[in-house]
Amino acid sequence: MIRFLLRRLVSAAGIVMVVAATVFLLFYALPRDPARAFCGKLCLPENLKLLRHEMGMDLPIWQQFLAWAQGVVAGRDFPGVGRCEAPCFGYSFAKGEWVTETVLDRLPVTVSLSLGGAAVILTVGIGAGMLAAAKRGTWIDSLATSLSNIGGGMQIFFVGPLMVFVLSDTLGLLPRPRYTEFGDNPAKWFVGLLIPWIALSVIFYSNYTRLTRSMLLEQFNEDYVRTARAKGMSRRTTFFRFAWRGAMIPVVTQFGIDLGVLLGGAIVTELTFGLHGLGELVTQAFTNTDLPMLLGITVLSAGAIVLINVVVDALYAVIDPRVRLS
Amino acid sequence: MAEPLLQLTELTKHFPLKRRRVVVHAVDGISLSIGEHESLGLVGESGCGKSTAGRLVARLQEPTSGTVSYRGQDISHWSRRRMRPIRSEIQMIFQDPYASLNPRHTVGTIIGGPMEVNGLRPTERGIKELLEIVGLNPEHYNRFPHEFSGGQRQRIGVARALALKPRLIVADEPVSALDVSIQAQVVNLLQRLRREMGIAFLFIAHDLAVVRHFSQRVAVMYLGKIVEIGDRDSLYERPRHPYTHALLSAVPDPDPDTPRRERIRLAGDVPSPVNPPSGCRFRTRCWKARDRCALEEPPLVRLGGNAEGHLTACHFPEAPTTHGSDVVLDPALS
Amino acid sequence: MIPDPSFLTVRDLYVQFKTEDGVVKAVDGLSFGLDRGRTLGIVGESGSGKSVTSMAVMGLHDPRYSEVSGEVWLDGENLLTATPRRMEALRGRKVAMIFQDSLSSLSPFHTVGSQIGEVLTKHTGASRREARERAIEMLARVGIPQPKLRVDAYPHEFSGGMRQRAMIAMALVCDPELVIADEPTTALDVTVQAQILDLLKALQEETGSAIIMITHDLGVIADVADEVMVMYAGRAIERGTRREVLKAPGHPYTWGLLASMPHLATDPDSPLRPVRGTPPSLLTLPSGCPFHPRCDYADRVPVDLCSTERPDLHPRTGHSSACYLSQTVKDQIRG
Amino acid sequence: MATVVLPETAEPTVTIGLSPGRIAWRRFKRNRTGVFCFFVSATFFIIAATAPLISLAYGKNAHERYGYRLLDASGYPPPPTGGMSPEFWLGIEPGLGRDVFMQLVFGIRTSLAIALIATVGLMLIGITVGIAAGYLGGRTDYWAGRVIDVLLAFPSQLMLIALVPVVDSMLVGPEEATPTWLRFATLCIVLTALGWAGSARILRSQVLSLREREFVEAAKVSGASPARIIFREILPNLWSPIIVLATWQLPILVGVEAGLGFLGVGLGPDVPDWGRMFLEGVQYYHLDFPYLLWPGLAMLIFIVCFNLMGDAIRDALDPKTKGL
């Protein structure tokens, strides 16, 4: 297990580095020059040159990348700005802030949004799926299935405003989405994020309902579930002790994918609800041609996605003893 | 003696297992020959390497070492191009009548495929003739495999093998997936083809009774090795290897009155081919095993009292009869 | 209605499945009985309804997709009308089942020991510890070496033969009075098959339970069965003791099965004599005797009886075959 | 007498001579939800294809500012219907005063075109890579696998936004203005480039299992070339997963394309686009909810119906899933 995790972590780090390098290259393929943008409209050539040097842009690309990578691992000095300790993702000239600090500052918003959303998605999705499977063929099943079909057709930029319009503007049941630090006021934190969470779960839960339902029904046809029935196990026992575990494997896979999407793709969600998280930050970084910020967030998201994959693989082994981690 | 049609010499196939630095000894140095028009049965329990041997002969796999000679030429490492002139002469019938036919092709396309590949123009008439030969309705030419039962599908597989007029057919468990009554139909069909068309067979099976019906010579495999080979009557009536005895005694017999020949109940299963036992590979389940069996590998030789061509690999062979033994090694039964 | 005195009585059992192509009559009016300590062999080819029968006795058919009617009396109790709760109490305790494919029939997520032990916990309220002790004991009894280690292994770590032994241990842990073994040796090599059959016989001698042995292999029947029932297209076409059915079979289909099976005593150079044709589809059974399209002797029966009237087994026990051929004609044919 | 094998007498009862594909089609036709949804989805595509004709019949186009006189001082149409009238069926756009119905019709046209082209593109790459990796195995498989891993690790929304200007600049010089058709091409390319990995991975595993099937071995024994095996034996068996994957991908891409428009990297303000309607709708919805509602409902109906049709196709192709 430990060897497996180590090996997977090494390869995960490799993938993240490749992602970082790709973003780096892509950025230099961009038709925009960050130094010129930062320098302003009336930019003197010598100022531009100086700025380029300060930003480290006069070096060959691979050296710039190495310097960046070195910063992540060992920290790095920025002439005229100061020392940046590891893990250093660089200095945002556009914002005049340390990337690491800014990202850490915004991180709680995105994490609250994603993890809270994920919790709602899992509860609602798996719950509805199990209910539908247990009551197969009844109106409960039809309702859960139809709702999940409708959810599958929703987009966050439609559901979000719709819910705000209905739940806050028209009915006044919930306040408009707004982020409050959890430490400051947990209740406010919770209420403020409730609409985004529900909206996210409307988008994503349908996958889980369908998956849980169809996997459970498939499990009911498995020979070993039949054996359990032949041993005198009740329907309830077979459901929770036997069918459930087999059904969870694809659900875990799907959750791994979706959690990555939630964490790395909060852009649209945050824009929809006007939350100031990483998604908003990355769009700003993009318009400002702010490479360090962009890189920092990309690497963080890619890292999260890859780590989640490792965890998912390890979970397989916990769920199913046939999966060997070697 | 005339040159055999097929000659395997010290044929070996090892499969490396991924990640762990070990190999599966699927086939470990087998030598045998098949003459023209002859049917050789290859029997053994699952995992003994008999299917791999068949696939090596059909050139679906490259041997690790050793040679496959067909009509005196060593074809074991020939490329697809070089094989072309003789490709049509060695054909194969597969075990699973469901997996061995492409579900998206009609019967006509399936049977005509090999002809096309070998530059023969498949004609509707020719294919219909083949269908008739294998006992199918020629009007079913345009149907798809899913419209046929298991036995009928297996006949389509036979027709496909016949399409190229082969001289040797490797039949890999051709009847083991079929129902009893259908099984006999297909065995009879193959028997007729062998007689009428003079095709030689490498007949792979785990059912000793079927092999006895179909093959003139029989080889018994255990863990990648041939432990006994001989003419049918000699092998079935006067087996010498304890494993052959055990296999024969386990064959079910529907006649409740058959005098009990012998009763041998081996303990456990075949050991893993990843790490086969030293010396004689059967020693771990053998009731006659002694120290020597672990140290020395018994050679495959003709023992005193055996007919010509009847070879046995055993240090302590059994008496040449199938009567008398009553060995029980299974702890749960004693 | 008073059930027959025998321990298990199945009367007029029908099992039908609704499919998109129509209604499949998987079991079509089946009656048989079995006494304690005896073994009934049910033999038939795939699709003959033998497995469906065993599932019906166990009450394992999903009522949403199937319709089961008739009577299954076990020890004076009609299983088809028993409540689900009652059936749960009976399954595993009084009636147990051994399945064919041991790899898919054992849960891959639980250790062998816990799967054996939970039967005990469920039916006797034994503690975890007792259940484990008993599981080890059972594993030893079915001949699994090092049972104390193996009890914590998962099914995929066992070989096919060992898994089948573990399955037998699981079925027998509560000393059931009726054991249904559905093709328990089909996936196994002959040497292992012989081990398993011997083991089942030995265990039956110890416990005195009744066994229904379902198989397609007449050799297995000859080895273990006391009584035999031959099934074809969802019906019993012949019934009798092992000796009667195998030595003096009365139905052309049984003749065909025996003649198509090669064995070591027959002349290897004489061709096998298979039944011609293929089994009928259960969606559209032939009229009359379902076997008549494949039967070589239907023309020996007067006035097209075979293709119009369905022959039945003689309702009472004893050797009987569902065939219109008279005994004299049969003797003539069998020579 | 029964020494030779007699011809089969019992006929199989299945309808004769139908290929697996035609049987699946029959099964699909029996699924009423599936057929209904097929017609709904088809309607969307017909609307998309005939948008100029609809415009002609309706008498308005997507560019003209018809309704500015109907807007109030801050640019909103009269609530609560957003200016719906027999003249403007779905109301008028806040701010610019264009006709919403025409915006929607032409928006569907652009979005579906992009999604369709991208689906075809990513399926083509997915099929090629999947077959190459699965059939050739070895090194090809290893490197294809690594590329897929990396691609799936990219935060997709972010990469989509980042890639659009890069591809733009690769197609035209940095200082030139980007023409609409070019941005259209860019969107197709980007969606394809980032989307093929998933399909390739699934098809690869399909090819891996097909490769081991005995009918492929039978072809090998007859001496068939790898090309023949791929095209004659394997590819015909891949059509089912390919169709299933494509019907699964298309609605996702419609959503993603709309998301791009929503993020402002769409086709620009002059071209009607589903996604940009959302972008504007989200800005105005407090005062003009219908403007957000129409594209939202249209997309909801399209995606739900397309998905249900996809489910029906899946059931028709694989009857084992019946009743799930």
PDB file of C-alpha atoms in Angstrom, chain B residues 44-47 50 149-152 155 176 178-188 191 195 206-216 232-233 236-237 243 246-258 261 263-270 285 328 330-333, chain C residues 44-47 140-145 159-162 165 187-196 198-202 206 216-220 222-223 242-243 246-247 253 256-279 294:
ATOM      1  CA  GLY B  44      -4.758 -32.327 -19.465  1.00  0.00           C
ATOM      2  CA  GLU B  45      -6.413 -30.263 -16.776  1.00  0.00           C
ATOM      3  CA  SER B  46      -6.995 -26.564 -17.167  1.00  0.00           C
ATOM      4  CA  GLY B  47      -3.793 -24.570 -16.962  1.00  0.00           C
ATOM      5  CA  LYS B  50      -2.392 -27.521 -23.886  1.00  0.00           C
ATOM      6  CA  SER B 149     -27.480 -22.143 -31.584  1.00  0.00           C
ATOM      7  CA  GLY B 150     -24.118 -23.045 -30.041  1.00  0.00           C
ATOM      8  CA  GLY B 151     -23.809 -26.265 -32.000  1.00  0.00           C
ATOM      9  CA  GLN B 152     -24.674 -24.591 -35.280  1.00  0.00           C
ATOM     10  CA  ARG B 155     -20.322 -25.883 -37.395  1.00  0.00           C
ATOM     11  CA  SER B 176     -16.375 -28.543 -24.453  1.00  0.00           C
ATOM     12  CA  LEU B 178     -21.552 -27.620 -26.131  1.00  0.00           C
ATOM     13  CA  ASP B 179     -24.411 -29.621 -24.703  1.00  0.00           C
ATOM     14  CA  VAL B 180     -23.975 -33.387 -24.566  1.00  0.00           C
ATOM     15  CA  SER B 181     -26.215 -34.250 -27.487  1.00  0.00           C
ATOM     16  CA  ILE B 182     -24.717 -31.492 -29.663  1.00  0.00           C
ATOM     17  CA  GLN B 183     -21.194 -32.429 -28.617  1.00  0.00           C
ATOM     18  CA  ALA B 184     -21.582 -35.841 -30.216  1.00  0.00           C
ATOM     19  CA  GLN B 185     -22.896 -34.296 -33.443  1.00  0.00           C
ATOM     20  CA  VAL B 186     -19.790 -32.130 -33.765  1.00  0.00           C
ATOM     21  CA  VAL B 187     -17.403 -34.958 -32.868  1.00  0.00           C
ATOM     22  CA  ASN B 188     -18.998 -37.096 -35.542  1.00  0.00           C
ATOM     23  CA  GLN B 191     -14.504 -37.541 -37.509  1.00  0.00           C
ATOM     24  CA  ARG B 195     -11.712 -39.612 -42.762  1.00  0.00           C
ATOM     25  CA  HIS B 206      -9.850 -32.060 -21.248  1.00  0.00           C
ATOM     26  CA  ASP B 207     -12.348 -34.871 -21.718  1.00  0.00           C
ATOM     27  CA  LEU B 208     -10.478 -38.143 -22.021  1.00  0.00           C
ATOM     28  CA  ALA B 209     -13.512 -40.018 -23.251  1.00  0.00           C
ATOM     29  CA  VAL B 210     -13.984 -37.661 -26.212  1.00  0.00           C
ATOM     30  CA  VAL B 211     -10.311 -37.807 -27.113  1.00  0.00           C
ATOM     31  CA  ARG B 212     -10.409 -41.581 -27.041  1.00  0.00           C
ATOM     32  CA  HIS B 213     -13.135 -41.411 -29.617  1.00  0.00           C
ATOM     33  CA  PHE B 214     -11.363 -39.070 -31.937  1.00  0.00           C
ATOM     34  CA  SER B 215      -7.618 -39.596 -31.793  1.00  0.00           C
ATOM     35  CA  GLN B 216      -5.310 -42.419 -32.723  1.00  0.00           C
ATOM     36  CA  ARG B 232      -4.726 -44.776 -27.976  1.00  0.00           C
ATOM     37  CA  ASP B 233      -5.235 -48.378 -26.952  1.00  0.00           C
ATOM     38  CA  TYR B 236      -5.971 -46.090 -22.229  1.00  0.00           C
ATOM     39  CA  GLU B 237      -5.553 -49.768 -21.478  1.00  0.00           C
ATOM     40  CA  TYR B 243      -1.220 -38.950 -13.411  1.00  0.00           C
ATOM     41  CA  ALA B 246      -5.639 -40.547 -11.861  1.00  0.00           C
ATOM     42  CA  LEU B 247      -7.179 -38.835 -14.864  1.00  0.00           C
ATOM     43  CA  LEU B 248      -8.665 -42.046 -16.198  1.00  0.00           C
ATOM     44  CA  SER B 249     -10.089 -43.025 -12.868  1.00  0.00           C
ATOM     45  CA  ALA B 250     -11.848 -39.687 -12.552  1.00  0.00           C
ATOM     46  CA  VAL B 251     -13.659 -39.911 -15.893  1.00  0.00           C
ATOM     47  CA  PRO B 252     -17.369 -40.180 -15.145  1.00  0.00           C
ATOM     48  CA  ASP B 253     -19.119 -43.250 -16.467  1.00  0.00           C
ATOM     49  CA  PRO B 254     -22.876 -43.279 -17.024  1.00  0.00           C
ATOM     50  CA  ASP B 255     -23.109 -47.028 -16.628  1.00  0.00           C
ATOM     51  CA  PRO B 256     -23.763 -47.896 -12.982  1.00  0.00           C
ATOM     52  CA  ASP B 257     -22.667 -51.480 -13.656  1.00  0.00           C
ATOM     53  CA  THR B 258     -19.225 -50.849 -15.092  1.00  0.00           C
ATOM     54  CA  ARG B 261     -11.621 -50.056 -12.474  1.00  0.00           C
ATOM     55  CA  ARG B 263     -10.384 -45.136  -7.680  1.00  0.00           C
ATOM     56  CA  ILE B 264      -7.761 -42.464  -7.309  1.00  0.00           C
ATOM     57  CA  ARG B 265      -8.619 -39.194  -5.635  1.00  0.00           C
ATOM     58  CA  LEU B 266      -5.802 -36.726  -5.870  1.00  0.00           C
ATOM     59  CA  ALA B 267      -5.542 -34.035  -3.258  1.00  0.00           C
ATOM     60  CA  GLY B 268      -5.648 -30.398  -4.214  1.00  0.00           C
ATOM     61  CA  ASP B 269      -5.152 -28.703  -7.539  1.00  0.00           C
ATOM     62  CA  VAL B 270      -2.473 -28.276 -10.134  1.00  0.00           C
ATOM     63  CA  ARG B 285       0.170 -34.771  -5.844  1.00  0.00           C
ATOM     64  CA  VAL B 328      -7.145 -41.628  -1.661  1.00  0.00           C
ATOM     65  CA  ASP B 330      -7.876 -36.183  -0.058  1.00  0.00           C
ATOM     66  CA  PRO B 331      -7.912 -35.472   3.681  1.00  0.00           C
ATOM     67  CA  ALA B 332     -11.637 -34.765   3.726  1.00  0.00           C
ATOM     68  CA  LEU B 333     -12.443 -38.211   2.380  1.00  0.00           C
TER      69      LEU B 333
ATOM     70  CA  GLY C  44     -30.951 -32.110 -18.744  1.00  0.00           C
ATOM     71  CA  GLU C  45     -29.260 -29.879 -21.274  1.00  0.00           C
ATOM     72  CA  SER C  46     -29.079 -26.121 -21.078  1.00  0.00           C
ATOM     73  CA  GLY C  47     -32.531 -24.586 -21.225  1.00  0.00           C
ATOM     74  CA  ALA C 140     -11.380 -28.456   7.867  1.00  0.00           C
ATOM     75  CA  ARG C 141     -14.314 -30.789   7.340  1.00  0.00           C
ATOM     76  CA  VAL C 142     -14.499 -30.102   3.612  1.00  0.00           C
ATOM     77  CA  GLY C 143     -10.783 -30.738   3.309  1.00  0.00           C
ATOM     78  CA  ILE C 144      -9.278 -27.293   3.012  1.00  0.00           C
ATOM     79  CA  PRO C 145      -5.720 -27.384   4.325  1.00  0.00           C
ATOM     80  CA  SER C 159      -8.378 -22.192  -6.479  1.00  0.00           C
ATOM     81  CA  GLY C 160     -11.560 -23.328  -8.204  1.00  0.00           C
ATOM     82  CA  GLY C 161     -11.723 -26.606  -6.304  1.00  0.00           C
ATOM     83  CA  MET C 162     -11.114 -24.944  -2.959  1.00  0.00           C
ATOM     84  CA  ARG C 165     -15.329 -26.733  -1.121  1.00  0.00           C
ATOM     85  CA  ALA C 187     -16.560 -25.720 -14.131  1.00  0.00           C
ATOM     86  CA  LEU C 188     -14.025 -28.065 -12.537  1.00  0.00           C
ATOM     87  CA  ASP C 189     -11.431 -30.450 -13.905  1.00  0.00           C
ATOM     88  CA  VAL C 190     -12.261 -34.155 -13.788  1.00  0.00           C
ATOM     89  CA  THR C 191      -9.873 -34.896 -10.942  1.00  0.00           C
ATOM     90  CA  VAL C 192     -11.359 -32.091  -8.860  1.00  0.00           C
ATOM     91  CA  GLN C 193     -14.881 -33.069  -9.897  1.00  0.00           C
ATOM     92  CA  ALA C 194     -14.284 -36.537  -8.523  1.00  0.00           C
ATOM     93  CA  GLN C 195     -13.028 -35.036  -5.243  1.00  0.00           C
ATOM     94  CA  ILE C 196     -16.088 -32.855  -4.876  1.00  0.00           C
ATOM     95  CA  ASP C 198     -16.876 -37.936  -3.158  1.00  0.00           C
ATOM     96  CA  LEU C 199     -16.959 -35.172  -0.589  1.00  0.00           C
ATOM     97  CA  LEU C 200     -20.671 -34.574  -1.107  1.00  0.00           C
ATOM     98  CA  LYS C 201     -21.390 -38.283  -0.738  1.00  0.00           C
ATOM     99  CA  ALA C 202     -19.311 -38.516   2.418  1.00  0.00           C
ATOM    100  CA  GLU C 206     -22.718 -38.070   7.948  1.00  0.00           C
ATOM    101  CA  HIS C 216     -26.011 -32.215 -17.521  1.00  0.00           C
ATOM    102  CA  ASP C 217     -23.576 -35.073 -17.060  1.00  0.00           C
ATOM    103  CA  LEU C 218     -24.968 -38.589 -16.883  1.00  0.00           C
ATOM    104  CA  GLY C 219     -21.635 -39.699 -15.474  1.00  0.00           C
ATOM    105  CA  VAL C 220     -22.190 -37.536 -12.416  1.00  0.00           C
ATOM    106  CA  ALA C 222     -24.373 -42.508 -12.217  1.00  0.00           C
ATOM    107  CA  ASP C 223     -21.907 -41.595  -9.513  1.00  0.00           C
ATOM    108  CA  ARG C 242     -30.586 -44.583 -11.179  1.00  0.00           C
ATOM    109  CA  ARG C 243     -30.427 -48.155 -12.374  1.00  0.00           C
ATOM    110  CA  LEU C 246     -29.455 -45.539 -16.927  1.00  0.00           C
ATOM    111  CA  LYS C 247     -29.777 -49.250 -17.626  1.00  0.00           C
ATOM    112  CA  TYR C 253     -34.274 -38.628 -25.540  1.00  0.00           C
ATOM    113  CA  GLY C 256     -29.973 -40.260 -27.240  1.00  0.00           C
ATOM    114  CA  LEU C 257     -28.236 -38.701 -24.259  1.00  0.00           C
ATOM    115  CA  LEU C 258     -26.684 -42.030 -23.332  1.00  0.00           C
ATOM    116  CA  ALA C 259     -25.669 -42.799 -26.885  1.00  0.00           C
ATOM    117  CA  SER C 260     -24.085 -39.432 -27.482  1.00  0.00           C
ATOM    118  CA  MET C 261     -21.908 -39.556 -24.406  1.00  0.00           C
ATOM    119  CA  PRO C 262     -18.543 -41.130 -25.061  1.00  0.00           C
ATOM    120  CA  HIS C 263     -17.099 -43.100 -22.209  1.00  0.00           C
ATOM    121  CA  LEU C 264     -14.162 -45.318 -21.586  1.00  0.00           C
ATOM    122  CA  ALA C 265     -16.029 -48.583 -21.931  1.00  0.00           C
ATOM    123  CA  THR C 266     -17.532 -48.065 -25.389  1.00  0.00           C
ATOM    124  CA  ASP C 267     -15.885 -49.078 -28.611  1.00  0.00           C
ATOM    125  CA  PRO C 268     -13.829 -46.053 -29.583  1.00  0.00           C
ATOM    126  CA  ASP C 269     -14.106 -46.729 -33.295  1.00  0.00           C
ATOM    127  CA  SER C 270     -17.864 -46.864 -33.453  1.00  0.00           C
ATOM    128  CA  PRO C 271     -19.348 -43.429 -34.056  1.00  0.00           C
ATOM    129  CA  LEU C 272     -21.383 -41.744 -31.367  1.00  0.00           C
ATOM    130  CA  ARG C 273     -25.099 -41.649 -31.943  1.00  0.00           C
ATOM    131  CA  PRO C 274     -26.239 -38.167 -31.113  1.00  0.00           C
ATOM    132  CA  VAL C 275     -29.752 -36.828 -30.881  1.00  0.00           C
ATOM    133  CA  ARG C 276     -30.274 -34.948 -34.104  1.00  0.00           C
ATOM    134  CA  GLY C 277     -31.306 -31.318 -34.301  1.00  0.00           C
ATOM    135  CA  THR C 278     -31.229 -28.723 -31.546  1.00  0.00           C
ATOM    136  CA  PRO C 279     -33.355 -28.185 -28.445  1.00  0.00           C
ATOM    137  CA  ARG C 294     -36.012 -34.649 -32.943  1.00  0.00           C
TER     138      ARG C 294
END
